[in-house]
Amino acid sequence: MKNLIGIEDLSTEEIEELIKVANDIMKHPELYSEKCNHKKLATLFFEPSTRTRLSFEAAMMELGGNVIGFSSASSSSTAKGESVSDTIRTVACYADIIAMRHPKEGAPLVASVKTTVPIINAGDGGHNHPTQTLTDLLTISCEKQRLDNLTIGLCGDLKFGRTVHSLITAMSRYKNIKFVLISPDELKIPEYIKEEVLEKKKIEYIETNDIEEHMEKLDILYMTRVQKERFFNEEDYVRLKDYYILNKEKLVNAKKDLCIMHPLPRVNEISIEVDDDPRACYFRQVLYGKYIRMALILKLLNIK
Ligand code: NCD
């Protein structure tokens, strides 16, 4: 594997290996602190980000490497009309590995054709977000000690939420996975995910708009934000933005060992009263994101 464009670029064995390395980094960070000496990571973010960009940068720094890049299209030559291809060919002259986020679906794939430097998709429009999925897989494996035999509730904006699309694709390769897809009608999971992943792999799933209906069955509840920036009109966003607000009351029937996840940023979809519940994993999930990205950088740079 040279690039990470979609989670399907990784075999199950490769994912297992990344999780193993991430666990080892967590236990012995000192053994990894010079692995990327003299290497440079470029983070090219044409869309806003806090966790993804900063965790990539922190990951590279903790490996002893350096970081260059930009955090908005407006501060790069994109603002002058430069194409993604030209930007990538330029940055490839300076960096050993590139993580890019772009509002256009498929932009990282286009970029990867233009260079031999490894490209990591850090989110492309409403399409995919494979490194968030690696983060989610490490979180699930550390918090639940397994990646199979799980009933996973995905709640919120399942239409535009790229983390959801990549997570369903990834989890569909493990045994006995069931999904409860919780969304308003307007924000249901895209047909292509149903046809190409869920139905093709004969995965059991239920669609509902009621967050409490199947709560007692869930091992994981993955909350998501309504993706304001992907809406065509403000009115629809305002109507749907607070459709779900997870609070203590809605968790009354939930399992004692439920794992509540969220890729973050949170807007209103999880009430802050839930943050102190030991089942709230979303801030631990942030930290797992740094370790799995460290493992991924090592893999793509072929560093043992
Ligand atoms: C997610 C994203 O960018 O898709 N955030 C992240 O990378 N942790 C989720 C979101 O923005 O809602």
GROMACS .gro file of C-alpha atoms and ligand atoms in nm:
model
  316
    1MET     CA    1   0.000   0.000   0.000
    2LYS     CA    2   0.145   0.333  -0.108
    3ASN     CA    3  -0.144   0.569  -0.032
    4LEU     CA    4  -0.444   0.566   0.200
    5ILE     CA    5  -0.736   0.700   0.000
    6GLY     CA    6  -1.016   0.478   0.128
    7ILE     CA    7  -1.024   0.230   0.417
    8GLU     CA    8  -1.056  -0.051   0.160
    9ASP     CA    9  -0.693   0.017   0.063
   10LEU     CA   10  -0.599  -0.171   0.380
   11SER     CA   11  -0.639  -0.545   0.423
   12THR     CA   12  -0.776  -0.679   0.751
   13GLU     CA   13  -0.424  -0.801   0.837
   14GLU     CA   14  -0.279  -0.455   0.771
   15ILE     CA   15  -0.540  -0.296   0.998
   16GLU     CA   16  -0.456  -0.550   1.267
   17GLU     CA   17  -0.087  -0.467   1.232
   18LEU     CA   18  -0.154  -0.091   1.260
   19ILE     CA   19  -0.357  -0.150   1.576
   20LYS     CA   20  -0.076  -0.364   1.715
   21VAL     CA   21   0.187  -0.098   1.642
   22ALA     CA   22  -0.037   0.178   1.788
   23ASN     CA   23  -0.073  -0.026   2.108
   24ASP     CA   24   0.302  -0.072   2.125
   25ILE     CA   25   0.357   0.303   2.075
   26MET     CA   26   0.116   0.372   2.363
   27LYS     CA   27   0.318   0.139   2.587
   28HIS     CA   28   0.669   0.239   2.477
   29PRO     CA   29   0.657   0.587   2.316
   30GLU     CA   30   1.031   0.634   2.379
   31LEU     CA   31   1.115   0.357   2.131
   32TYR     CA   32   0.951   0.556   1.852
   33SER     CA   33   1.072   0.908   1.925
   34GLU     CA   34   1.342   0.913   1.655
   35LYS     CA   35   1.190   0.688   1.391
   36CYS     CA   36   1.111   0.976   1.156
   37ASN     CA   37   1.419   1.190   1.209
   38HIS     CA   38   1.479   1.410   0.901
   39LYS     CA   39   1.141   1.320   0.751
   40LYS     CA   40   0.877   1.580   0.668
   41LEU     CA   41   0.500   1.550   0.672
   42ALA     CA   42   0.295   1.807   0.480
   43THR     CA   43  -0.059   1.871   0.600
   44LEU     CA   44  -0.261   2.032   0.322
   45PHE     CA   45  -0.601   2.127   0.461
   46PHE     CA   46  -0.834   2.293   0.212
   47GLU     CA   47  -1.115   2.255   0.471
   48PRO     CA   48  -1.130   2.332   0.846
   49SER     CA   49  -0.996   2.082   1.098
   50THR     CA   50  -0.878   2.068   1.457
   51ARG     CA   51  -0.823   1.703   1.551
   52THR     CA   52  -0.723   1.552   1.220
   53ARG     CA   53  -0.463   1.809   1.128
   54LEU     CA   54  -0.320   1.858   1.475
   55SER     CA   55  -0.310   1.485   1.549
   56PHE     CA   56  -0.119   1.424   1.225
   57GLU     CA   57   0.123   1.700   1.318
   58ALA     CA   58   0.160   1.580   1.679
   59ALA     CA   59   0.205   1.224   1.550
   60MET     CA   60   0.490   1.325   1.318
   61MET     CA   61   0.656   1.535   1.589
   62GLU     CA   62   0.639   1.247   1.838
   63LEU     CA   63   0.813   1.032   1.578
   64GLY     CA   64   1.094   1.286   1.561
   65GLY     CA   65   0.990   1.426   1.222
   66ASN     CA   66   0.898   1.774   1.103
   67VAL     CA   67   0.581   1.928   0.969
   68ILE     CA   68   0.499   2.182   0.698
   69GLY     CA   69   0.167   2.278   0.546
   70PHE     CA   70  -0.136   2.505   0.543
   71SER     CA   71  -0.464   2.498   0.727
   72SER     CA   72  -0.695   2.673   0.481
   73ALA     CA   73  -0.727   2.700   0.107
   74SER     CA   74  -0.728   3.079   0.140
   75SER     CA   75  -0.373   3.084   0.271
   76SER     CA   76  -0.240   2.871  -0.015
   77SER     CA   77  -0.202   2.938  -0.388
   78THR     CA   78  -0.546   2.780  -0.436
   79ALA     CA   79  -0.667   3.134  -0.370
   80LYS     CA   80  -0.475   3.241  -0.684
   81GLY     CA   81  -0.637   2.968  -0.891
   82GLU     CA   82  -0.379   2.688  -0.867
   83SER     CA   83  -0.509   2.334  -0.929
   84VAL     CA   84  -0.485   2.054  -0.671
   85SER     CA   85  -0.255   1.865  -0.909
   86ASP     CA   86  -0.008   2.152  -0.932
   87THR     CA   87  -0.015   2.209  -0.556
   88ILE     CA   88   0.060   1.841  -0.494
   89ARG     CA   89   0.345   1.828  -0.747
   90THR     CA   90   0.494   2.129  -0.571
   91VAL     CA   91   0.457   2.002  -0.216
   92ALA     CA   92   0.598   1.662  -0.319
   93CYS     CA   93   0.928   1.845  -0.382
   94TYR     CA   94   0.942   1.940  -0.013
   95ALA     CA   95   0.776   1.659   0.184
   96ASP     CA   96   0.815   1.281   0.229
   97ILE     CA   97   0.445   1.219   0.299
   98ILE     CA   98   0.129   1.426   0.252
   99ALA     CA   99  -0.200   1.429   0.446
  100MET     CA  100  -0.469   1.626   0.264
  101ARG     CA  101  -0.828   1.726   0.331
  102HIS     CA  102  -1.039   1.868   0.052
  103PRO     CA  103  -1.409   1.956   0.005
  104LYS     CA  104  -1.419   1.777  -0.333
  105GLU     CA  105  -1.485   1.405  -0.323
  106GLY     CA  106  -1.203   1.221  -0.496
  107ALA     CA  107  -0.947   1.505  -0.471
  108PRO     CA  108  -0.693   1.294  -0.274
  109LEU     CA  109  -0.722   1.018  -0.535
  110VAL     CA  110  -0.651   1.268  -0.814
  111ALA     CA  111  -0.357   1.399  -0.610
  112SER     CA  112  -0.216   1.049  -0.562
  113VAL     CA  113  -0.189   0.999  -0.938
  114LYS     CA  114   0.034   1.305  -0.966
  115THR     CA  115   0.306   1.200  -0.727
  116THR     CA  116   0.510   0.914  -0.588
  117VAL     CA  117   0.499   1.065  -0.237
  118PRO     CA  118   0.245   0.877  -0.020
  119ILE     CA  119  -0.090   1.058   0.001
  120ILE     CA  120  -0.326   1.018   0.296
  121ASN     CA  121  -0.689   1.118   0.257
  122ALA     CA  122  -0.771   1.323   0.566
  123GLY     CA  123  -1.134   1.365   0.453
  124ASP     CA  124  -1.277   1.429   0.107
  125GLY     CA  125  -1.613   1.607   0.104
  126GLY     CA  126  -1.900   1.388   0.221
  127HIS     CA  127  -1.724   1.078   0.092
  128ASN     CA  128  -1.453   0.910   0.305
  129HIS     CA  129  -1.236   0.966   0.610
  130PRO     CA  130  -1.015   0.658   0.646
  131THR     CA  131  -0.785   0.786   0.923
  132GLN     CA  132  -1.086   0.870   1.141
  133THR     CA  133  -1.195   0.511   1.081
  134LEU     CA  134  -0.854   0.381   1.189
  135THR     CA  135  -0.897   0.596   1.499
  136ASP     CA  136  -1.243   0.445   1.553
  137LEU     CA  137  -1.114   0.090   1.506
  138LEU     CA  138  -0.834   0.142   1.758
  139THR     CA  139  -1.089   0.295   1.998
  140ILE     CA  140  -1.328   0.000   1.961
  141SER     CA  141  -1.050  -0.255   1.992
  142CYS     CA  142  -0.911  -0.091   2.311
  143GLU     CA  143  -1.249  -0.016   2.471
  144LYS     CA  144  -1.435  -0.337   2.377
  145GLN     CA  145  -1.137  -0.574   2.330
  146ARG     CA  146  -1.287  -0.696   2.003
  147LEU     CA  147  -1.387  -0.585   1.653
  148ASP     CA  148  -1.644  -0.858   1.593
  149ASN     CA  149  -1.980  -0.948   1.753
  150LEU     CA  150  -2.095  -0.589   1.790
  151THR     CA  151  -2.422  -0.406   1.744
  152ILE     CA  152  -2.334  -0.056   1.634
  153GLY     CA  153  -2.576   0.237   1.638
  154LEU     CA  154  -2.482   0.521   1.405
  155CYS     CA  155  -2.680   0.835   1.475
  156GLY     CA  156  -2.721   1.175   1.311
  157ASP     CA  157  -2.614   1.284   0.964
  158LEU     CA  158  -2.560   0.951   0.791
  159LYS     CA  159  -2.597   1.111   0.449
  160PHE     CA  160  -2.311   1.361   0.454
  161GLY     CA  161  -2.109   1.216   0.744
  162ARG     CA  162  -1.796   1.077   0.578
  163THR     CA  163  -1.675   0.914   0.900
  164VAL     CA  164  -1.989   0.699   0.901
  165HIS     CA  165  -1.937   0.586   0.541
  166SER     CA  166  -1.579   0.477   0.607
  167LEU     CA  167  -1.667   0.313   0.941
  168ILE     CA  168  -1.948   0.102   0.792
  169THR     CA  169  -1.717  -0.006   0.511
  170ALA     CA  170  -1.447  -0.105   0.761
  171MET     CA  171  -1.670  -0.284   1.013
  172SER     CA  172  -1.847  -0.483   0.744
  173ARG     CA  173  -1.542  -0.711   0.718
  174TYR     CA  174  -1.572  -0.838   1.076
  175LYS     CA  175  -1.795  -1.123   1.197
  176ASN     CA  176  -2.144  -1.077   1.336
  177ILE     CA  177  -2.168  -0.700   1.300
  178LYS     CA  178  -2.515  -0.544   1.307
  179PHE     CA  179  -2.597  -0.181   1.240
  180VAL     CA  180  -2.878   0.036   1.371
  181LEU     CA  181  -2.888   0.339   1.142
  182ILE     CA  182  -3.054   0.626   1.325
  183SER     CA  183  -3.128   0.941   1.125
  184PRO     CA  184  -3.405   1.171   1.010
  185ASP     CA  185  -3.545   1.066   0.668
  186GLU     CA  186  -3.358   1.349   0.496
  187LEU     CA  187  -3.020   1.232   0.630
  188LYS     CA  188  -3.037   0.858   0.568
  189ILE     CA  189  -2.733   0.657   0.463
  190PRO     CA  190  -2.664   0.688   0.086
  191GLU     CA  191  -2.799   0.409  -0.137
  192TYR     CA  192  -2.450   0.322  -0.262
  193ILE     CA  193  -2.338   0.228   0.090
  194LYS     CA  194  -2.646   0.009   0.130
  195GLU     CA  195  -2.601  -0.161  -0.205
  196GLU     CA  196  -2.224  -0.188  -0.227
  197VAL     CA  197  -2.151  -0.264   0.136
  198LEU     CA  198  -2.445  -0.366   0.355
  199GLU     CA  199  -2.649  -0.566   0.105
  200LYS     CA  200  -2.354  -0.703  -0.087
  201LYS     CA  201  -2.202  -0.840   0.232
  202LYS     CA  202  -2.539  -0.944   0.375
  203ILE     CA  203  -2.497  -0.736   0.688
  204GLU     CA  204  -2.798  -0.703   0.915
  205TYR     CA  205  -2.917  -0.344   0.955
  206ILE     CA  206  -3.220  -0.154   1.074
  207GLU     CA  207  -3.309   0.203   0.980
  208THR     CA  208  -3.500   0.414   1.228
  209ASN     CA  209  -3.541   0.777   1.324
  210ASP     CA  210  -3.585   0.700   1.695
  211ILE     CA  211  -3.263   0.706   1.899
  212GLU     CA  212  -3.419   0.522   2.195
  213GLU     CA  213  -3.594   0.242   2.005
  214HIS     CA  214  -3.297   0.000   1.996
  215MET     CA  215  -3.080   0.158   2.267
  216GLU     CA  216  -3.073  -0.153   2.490
  217LYS     CA  217  -2.915  -0.364   2.212
  218LEU     CA  218  -2.624  -0.135   2.131
  219ASP     CA  219  -2.259  -0.210   2.213
  220ILE     CA  220  -2.150   0.112   2.043
  221LEU     CA  221  -2.337   0.435   1.986
  222TYR     CA  222  -2.157   0.651   1.729
  223MET     CA  223  -2.300   1.003   1.736
  224THR     CA  224  -2.238   1.251   1.453
  225ARG     CA  225  -2.284   1.619   1.387
  226VAL     CA  226  -2.524   1.744   1.118
  227GLN     CA  227  -2.279   1.850   0.845
  228LYS     CA  228  -2.376   2.215   0.804
  229GLU     CA  229  -2.120   2.282   0.530
  230ARG     CA  230  -2.272   2.020   0.296
  231PHE     CA  231  -2.627   2.159   0.300
  232PHE     CA  232  -2.767   2.341   0.001
  233ASN     CA  233  -2.993   2.561   0.209
  234GLU     CA  234  -2.969   2.705   0.559
  235GLU     CA  235  -3.336   2.639   0.635
  236ASP     CA  236  -3.297   2.259   0.608
  237TYR     CA  237  -2.991   2.270   0.831
  238VAL     CA  238  -3.167   2.475   1.097
  239ARG     CA  239  -3.463   2.234   1.094
  240LEU     CA  240  -3.243   1.924   1.132
  241LYS     CA  241  -2.947   2.038   1.340
  242ASP     CA  242  -3.091   1.954   1.682
  243TYR     CA  243  -3.288   1.645   1.577
  244TYR     CA  244  -3.091   1.431   1.823
  245ILE     CA  245  -2.953   1.542   2.155
  246LEU     CA  246  -2.815   1.251   2.355
  247ASN     CA  247  -2.864   1.305   2.729
  248LYS     CA  248  -2.870   1.091   3.045
  249GLU     CA  249  -3.240   1.022   3.012
  250LYS     CA  250  -3.202   0.870   2.664
  251LEU     CA  251  -2.933   0.636   2.802
  252VAL     CA  252  -3.154   0.485   3.074
  253ASN     CA  253  -3.195   0.153   2.889
  254ALA     CA  254  -2.843   0.141   2.747
  255LYS     CA  255  -2.595  -0.134   2.831
  256LYS     CA  256  -2.359  -0.079   3.124
  257ASP     CA  257  -2.065  -0.126   2.889
  258LEU     CA  258  -2.197   0.078   2.598
  259CYS     CA  259  -1.922   0.271   2.423
  260ILE     CA  260  -2.036   0.621   2.319
  261MET     CA  261  -1.822   0.756   2.036
  262HIS     CA  262  -1.817   1.075   1.829
  263PRO     CA  263  -1.553   1.182   1.575
  264LEU     CA  264  -1.600   1.540   1.705
  265PRO     CA  265  -1.648   1.833   1.673
  266ARG     CA  266  -1.967   1.815   1.879
  267VAL     CA  267  -2.226   2.085   1.830
  268ASN     CA  268  -2.543   1.999   2.029
  269GLU     CA  269  -2.589   1.629   1.960
  270ILE     CA  270  -2.441   1.513   2.292
  271SER     CA  271  -2.540   1.704   2.601
  272ILE     CA  272  -2.234   1.790   2.813
  273GLU     CA  273  -2.393   1.605   3.109
  274VAL     CA  274  -2.298   1.281   2.925
  275ASP     CA  275  -1.926   1.371   2.929
  276ASP     CA  276  -1.879   1.242   3.286
  277ASP     CA  277  -2.044   0.908   3.211
  278PRO     CA  278  -1.769   0.642   3.200
  279ARG     CA  279  -1.929   0.514   2.880
  280ALA     CA  280  -1.843   0.841   2.700
  281CYS     CA  281  -1.534   0.747   2.498
  282TYR     CA  282  -1.512   1.046   2.263
  283PHE     CA  283  -1.226   1.229   2.430
  284ARG     CA  284  -1.027   0.907   2.470
  285GLN     CA  285  -1.101   0.851   2.099
  286VAL     CA  286  -0.918   1.178   2.022
  287LEU     CA  287  -0.599   1.045   2.184
  288TYR     CA  288  -0.621   0.709   2.007
  289GLY     CA  289  -0.626   0.914   1.684
  290LYS     CA  290  -0.271   1.036   1.742
  291TYR     CA  291  -0.130   0.688   1.807
  292ILE     CA  292  -0.290   0.522   1.507
  293ARG     CA  293  -0.167   0.806   1.283
  294MET     CA  294   0.184   0.749   1.416
  295ALA     CA  295   0.152   0.383   1.317
  296LEU     CA  296   0.017   0.481   0.975
  297ILE     CA  297   0.300   0.727   0.902
  298LEU     CA  298   0.556   0.456   0.988
  299LYS     CA  299   0.382   0.209   0.759
  300LEU     CA  300   0.357   0.444   0.462
  301LEU     CA  301   0.720   0.550   0.500
  302ASN     CA  302   0.826   0.184   0.529
  303ILE     CA  303   0.991   0.241   0.865
  304LYS     CA  304   1.007  -0.068   1.086
  305NCD     C1  305  -1.508   1.469   1.124
  305NCD     C2  306  -1.486   1.510   0.979
  305NCD     O1  307  -1.409   1.602   0.953
  305NCD     O2  308  -1.546   1.447   0.895
  305NCD     N1  309  -1.421   1.529   1.214
  305NCD     C3  310  -1.297   1.474   1.233
  305NCD     O3  311  -1.219   1.459   1.142
  305NCD     N2  312  -1.267   1.429   1.356
  305NCD     C4  313  -1.649   1.481   1.166
  305NCD     C5  314  -1.719   1.613   1.151
  305NCD     O4  315  -1.660   1.711   1.108
  305NCD     O5  316  -1.836   1.616   1.185
   0.00000   0.00000   0.00000
